[in-house]
Amino acid sequence: MIKLTELLEEQEAKKLRVFDFDDTIATTKSNVILTDKNGNMSKLTPAEFAIYREQPGDNLDFSEFNQVISPQEIKSVTNILRKLYAATGMRRITVLTARKGAAANDIKQFLQTIGINNIEVVGVGSADPQAKADWIETKIQQGYNDVFFIDDARPNIMAVKKLAVRYPDVKWNIKLADYMRELN
């Protein structure tokens, strides 16, 4: 008689590979324009916006951020993406971005220019780290049991690490991308 644990071990892993875009796959000149309650205007880079906490009276303009402006490849991460894309076996590879879905086509075009084609791009439309964690949790509930996640924002990493605690039977590989370290 076959035990349940033996059956589970024999099952092929259902792999989910998730990459953030901004400051993980590429740097861009796409900013969020902030006008505070006193009328002072400033621009937030994607990295600054990822940790920004909105204040009463703030007005955020995403017109630049909804476009991919002057993207520059971060090769240490895109090389990982290329290897996973070329590897044998089944896996779902997704670029999961805080940008709204409208930016997905720009991201896909950029990926094509660097030789990475047919990658799913999902825009959660929110800088709230829980938005990315919720998307990943939905995939776990659909049966994905082997998750790789890479992002440059520590709050996003922490939100996904909370999932790892809630789903201990899932194989997790959670990485913080730090392209600034590459420049030094």
Short mmCIF file of C-alpha atoms in Angstrom, two decimals:
data_model
loop_
_atom_site.label_atom_id
_atom_site.label_comp_id
_atom_site.label_asym_id
_atom_site.label_seq_id
_atom_site.Cartn_x
_atom_site.Cartn_y
_atom_site.Cartn_z
CA MET A 1 0.00 0.00 0.00
CA ILE A 2 1.33 3.45 -0.97
CA LYS A 3 1.39 6.07 1.77
CA LEU A 4 0.11 9.60 1.19
CA THR A 5 3.56 11.07 1.90
CA GLU A 6 5.06 8.87 -0.82
CA LEU A 7 2.45 10.09 -3.29
CA LEU A 8 3.17 13.71 -2.42
CA GLU A 9 6.91 13.16 -2.85
CA GLU A 10 6.32 11.60 -6.26
CA GLN A 11 4.20 14.52 -7.47
CA GLU A 12 6.05 16.92 -9.69
CA ALA A 13 6.41 20.36 -8.17
CA LYS A 14 4.14 23.03 -9.57
CA LYS A 15 6.65 25.87 -9.92
CA LEU A 16 5.92 29.59 -9.74
CA ARG A 17 8.73 32.03 -10.55
CA VAL A 18 7.93 35.68 -9.73
CA PHE A 19 10.09 38.69 -10.60
CA ASP A 20 9.46 42.32 -9.68
CA PHE A 21 10.18 44.78 -12.49
CA ASP A 22 11.38 48.15 -11.17
CA ASP A 23 14.87 48.05 -9.69
CA THR A 24 14.84 44.25 -9.96
CA ILE A 25 14.72 43.49 -13.70
CA ALA A 26 15.39 47.06 -14.84
CA THR A 27 15.93 50.59 -13.69
CA THR A 28 13.80 53.28 -15.31
CA LYS A 29 13.27 57.02 -15.36
CA SER A 30 9.57 56.49 -14.60
CA ASN A 31 8.66 58.48 -11.51
CA VAL A 32 5.58 59.14 -9.41
CA ILE A 33 4.96 62.86 -9.12
CA LEU A 34 4.00 63.93 -5.60
CA THR A 35 2.30 67.21 -4.76
CA ASP A 36 1.96 67.64 -1.02
CA LYS A 37 -0.78 69.57 0.83
CA ASN A 38 1.33 72.77 0.63
CA GLY A 39 1.63 72.52 -3.16
CA ASN A 40 5.28 71.40 -3.14
CA MET A 41 6.03 69.06 -6.02
CA SER A 42 8.65 66.31 -6.03
CA LYS A 43 9.35 63.13 -7.95
CA LEU A 44 9.58 59.72 -6.33
CA THR A 45 11.68 57.05 -8.01
CA PRO A 46 10.25 53.53 -8.07
CA ALA A 47 12.46 52.63 -5.08
CA GLU A 48 11.28 55.68 -3.13
CA PHE A 49 7.65 55.03 -4.03
CA ALA A 50 7.93 51.42 -2.85
CA ILE A 51 8.51 52.63 0.72
CA TYR A 52 6.50 55.87 0.55
CA ARG A 53 3.60 56.32 2.99
CA GLU A 54 0.94 58.68 1.72
CA GLN A 55 0.20 61.70 3.92
CA PRO A 56 -3.14 63.56 4.21
CA GLY A 57 -3.45 66.06 1.38
CA ASP A 58 -0.92 64.36 -0.89
CA ASN A 59 -1.73 64.12 -4.56
CA LEU A 60 0.02 61.38 -6.56
CA ASP A 61 0.35 61.60 -10.34
CA PHE A 62 1.18 58.25 -11.95
CA SER A 63 1.30 59.48 -15.57
CA GLU A 64 5.07 58.83 -15.81
CA PHE A 65 4.97 55.65 -13.74
CA ASN A 66 2.35 54.11 -16.04
CA GLN A 67 4.98 54.16 -18.79
CA VAL A 68 8.33 52.42 -18.91
CA ILE A 69 10.74 55.31 -19.51
CA SER A 70 14.38 54.62 -20.47
CA PRO A 71 14.63 51.10 -19.04
CA GLN A 72 18.10 49.73 -18.32
CA GLU A 73 18.53 46.00 -17.82
CA ILE A 74 19.88 44.68 -14.50
CA LYS A 75 21.79 41.75 -15.95
CA SER A 76 22.34 39.81 -12.73
CA VAL A 77 18.57 39.35 -12.47
CA THR A 78 17.74 39.02 -16.16
CA ASN A 79 20.37 36.28 -16.42
CA ILE A 80 18.45 34.35 -13.74
CA LEU A 81 15.22 35.01 -15.65
CA ARG A 82 16.79 33.73 -18.89
CA LYS A 83 18.05 30.55 -17.21
CA LEU A 84 14.65 29.79 -15.72
CA TYR A 85 12.96 30.49 -19.04
CA ALA A 86 15.31 28.12 -20.87
CA ALA A 87 15.20 25.36 -18.23
CA THR A 88 13.35 22.14 -18.87
CA GLY A 89 10.24 21.27 -16.95
CA MET A 90 7.05 23.16 -16.33
CA ARG A 91 7.01 26.47 -14.50
CA ARG A 92 4.96 29.64 -14.55
CA ILE A 93 7.18 32.73 -14.88
CA THR A 94 5.57 36.05 -14.06
CA VAL A 95 6.73 39.63 -13.80
CA LEU A 96 4.67 41.01 -10.91
CA THR A 97 4.75 44.79 -10.74
CA ALA A 98 3.17 47.46 -8.57
CA ARG A 99 2.42 49.34 -11.78
CA LYS A 100 -1.08 49.28 -13.19
CA GLY A 101 -1.88 46.75 -15.88
CA ALA A 102 -1.53 49.40 -18.59
CA ALA A 103 2.26 49.29 -18.18
CA ALA A 104 2.32 45.55 -18.93
CA ASN A 105 2.71 46.05 -22.68
CA ASP A 106 5.67 48.42 -22.17
CA ILE A 107 7.31 45.88 -19.86
CA LYS A 108 6.72 43.06 -22.36
CA GLN A 109 8.23 45.20 -25.14
CA PHE A 110 11.29 45.92 -23.02
CA LEU A 111 11.72 42.22 -22.23
CA GLN A 112 11.49 41.42 -25.96
CA THR A 113 14.24 43.97 -26.71
CA ILE A 114 16.57 42.06 -24.38
CA GLY A 115 15.59 38.69 -25.85
CA ILE A 116 13.06 37.52 -23.28
CA ASN A 117 9.75 36.68 -24.95
CA ASN A 118 6.36 35.35 -23.91
CA ILE A 119 6.59 36.24 -20.21
CA GLU A 120 3.39 36.94 -18.30
CA VAL A 121 3.28 40.46 -16.82
CA VAL A 122 0.80 41.23 -14.04
CA GLY A 123 0.26 44.75 -12.73
CA VAL A 124 -1.31 44.82 -9.27
CA GLY A 125 -1.75 48.61 -9.44
CA SER A 126 -0.67 49.16 -5.84
CA ALA A 127 2.50 49.80 -3.86
CA ASP A 128 0.94 47.96 -0.91
CA PRO A 129 3.16 44.90 -0.33
CA GLN A 130 0.07 42.87 0.50
CA ALA A 131 -1.11 43.20 -3.12
CA LYS A 132 1.82 41.10 -4.36
CA ALA A 133 1.51 38.66 -1.47
CA ASP A 134 -2.21 38.25 -2.21
CA TRP A 135 -1.50 37.48 -5.87
CA ILE A 136 1.07 34.84 -4.89
CA GLU A 137 -1.30 33.37 -2.30
CA THR A 138 -3.96 32.97 -4.99
CA LYS A 139 -1.48 30.94 -7.03
CA ILE A 140 -0.63 28.77 -4.02
CA GLN A 141 -4.34 28.10 -3.59
CA GLN A 142 -4.33 27.02 -7.24
CA GLY A 143 -1.76 24.36 -6.42
CA TYR A 144 1.63 26.00 -6.89
CA ASN A 145 3.94 24.44 -4.32
CA ASP A 146 7.41 25.68 -5.30
CA VAL A 147 7.78 29.48 -5.26
CA PHE A 148 10.74 31.67 -6.22
CA PHE A 149 10.22 35.41 -5.56
CA ILE A 150 12.68 38.25 -6.15
CA ASP A 151 12.00 41.92 -5.40
CA ASP A 152 14.05 44.97 -4.45
CA ALA A 153 11.61 46.26 -1.80
CA ARG A 154 12.05 44.89 1.70
CA PRO A 155 8.34 45.41 2.57
CA ASN A 156 7.39 43.16 -0.38
CA ILE A 157 9.92 40.56 0.74
CA MET A 158 8.51 40.64 4.28
CA ALA A 159 4.92 40.24 3.04
CA VAL A 160 5.88 37.15 1.03
CA LYS A 161 7.91 35.75 3.95
CA LYS A 162 4.70 35.88 6.00
CA LEU A 163 3.15 33.63 3.35
CA ALA A 164 6.03 31.21 3.79
CA VAL A 165 5.12 30.90 7.47
CA ARG A 166 1.44 30.33 6.62
CA TYR A 167 2.28 27.75 3.94
CA PRO A 168 5.13 25.63 5.35
CA ASP A 169 4.50 22.81 2.85
CA VAL A 170 5.41 25.10 -0.05
CA LYS A 171 9.05 25.20 -1.11
CA TRP A 172 10.17 28.83 -0.88
CA ASN A 173 13.11 30.77 -2.33
CA ILE A 174 12.71 34.47 -1.51
CA LYS A 175 15.45 36.85 -2.65
CA LEU A 176 16.11 40.54 -2.11
CA ALA A 177 17.43 42.16 -5.30
CA ASP A 178 20.00 44.84 -4.59
CA TYR A 179 21.19 46.31 -7.86
CA MET A 180 22.87 49.23 -6.07
CA ARG A 181 25.41 46.77 -4.62
CA GLU A 182 26.27 45.75 -8.20
CA LEU A 183 27.20 49.33 -9.07
CA ASN A 184 29.84 49.62 -6.33
#
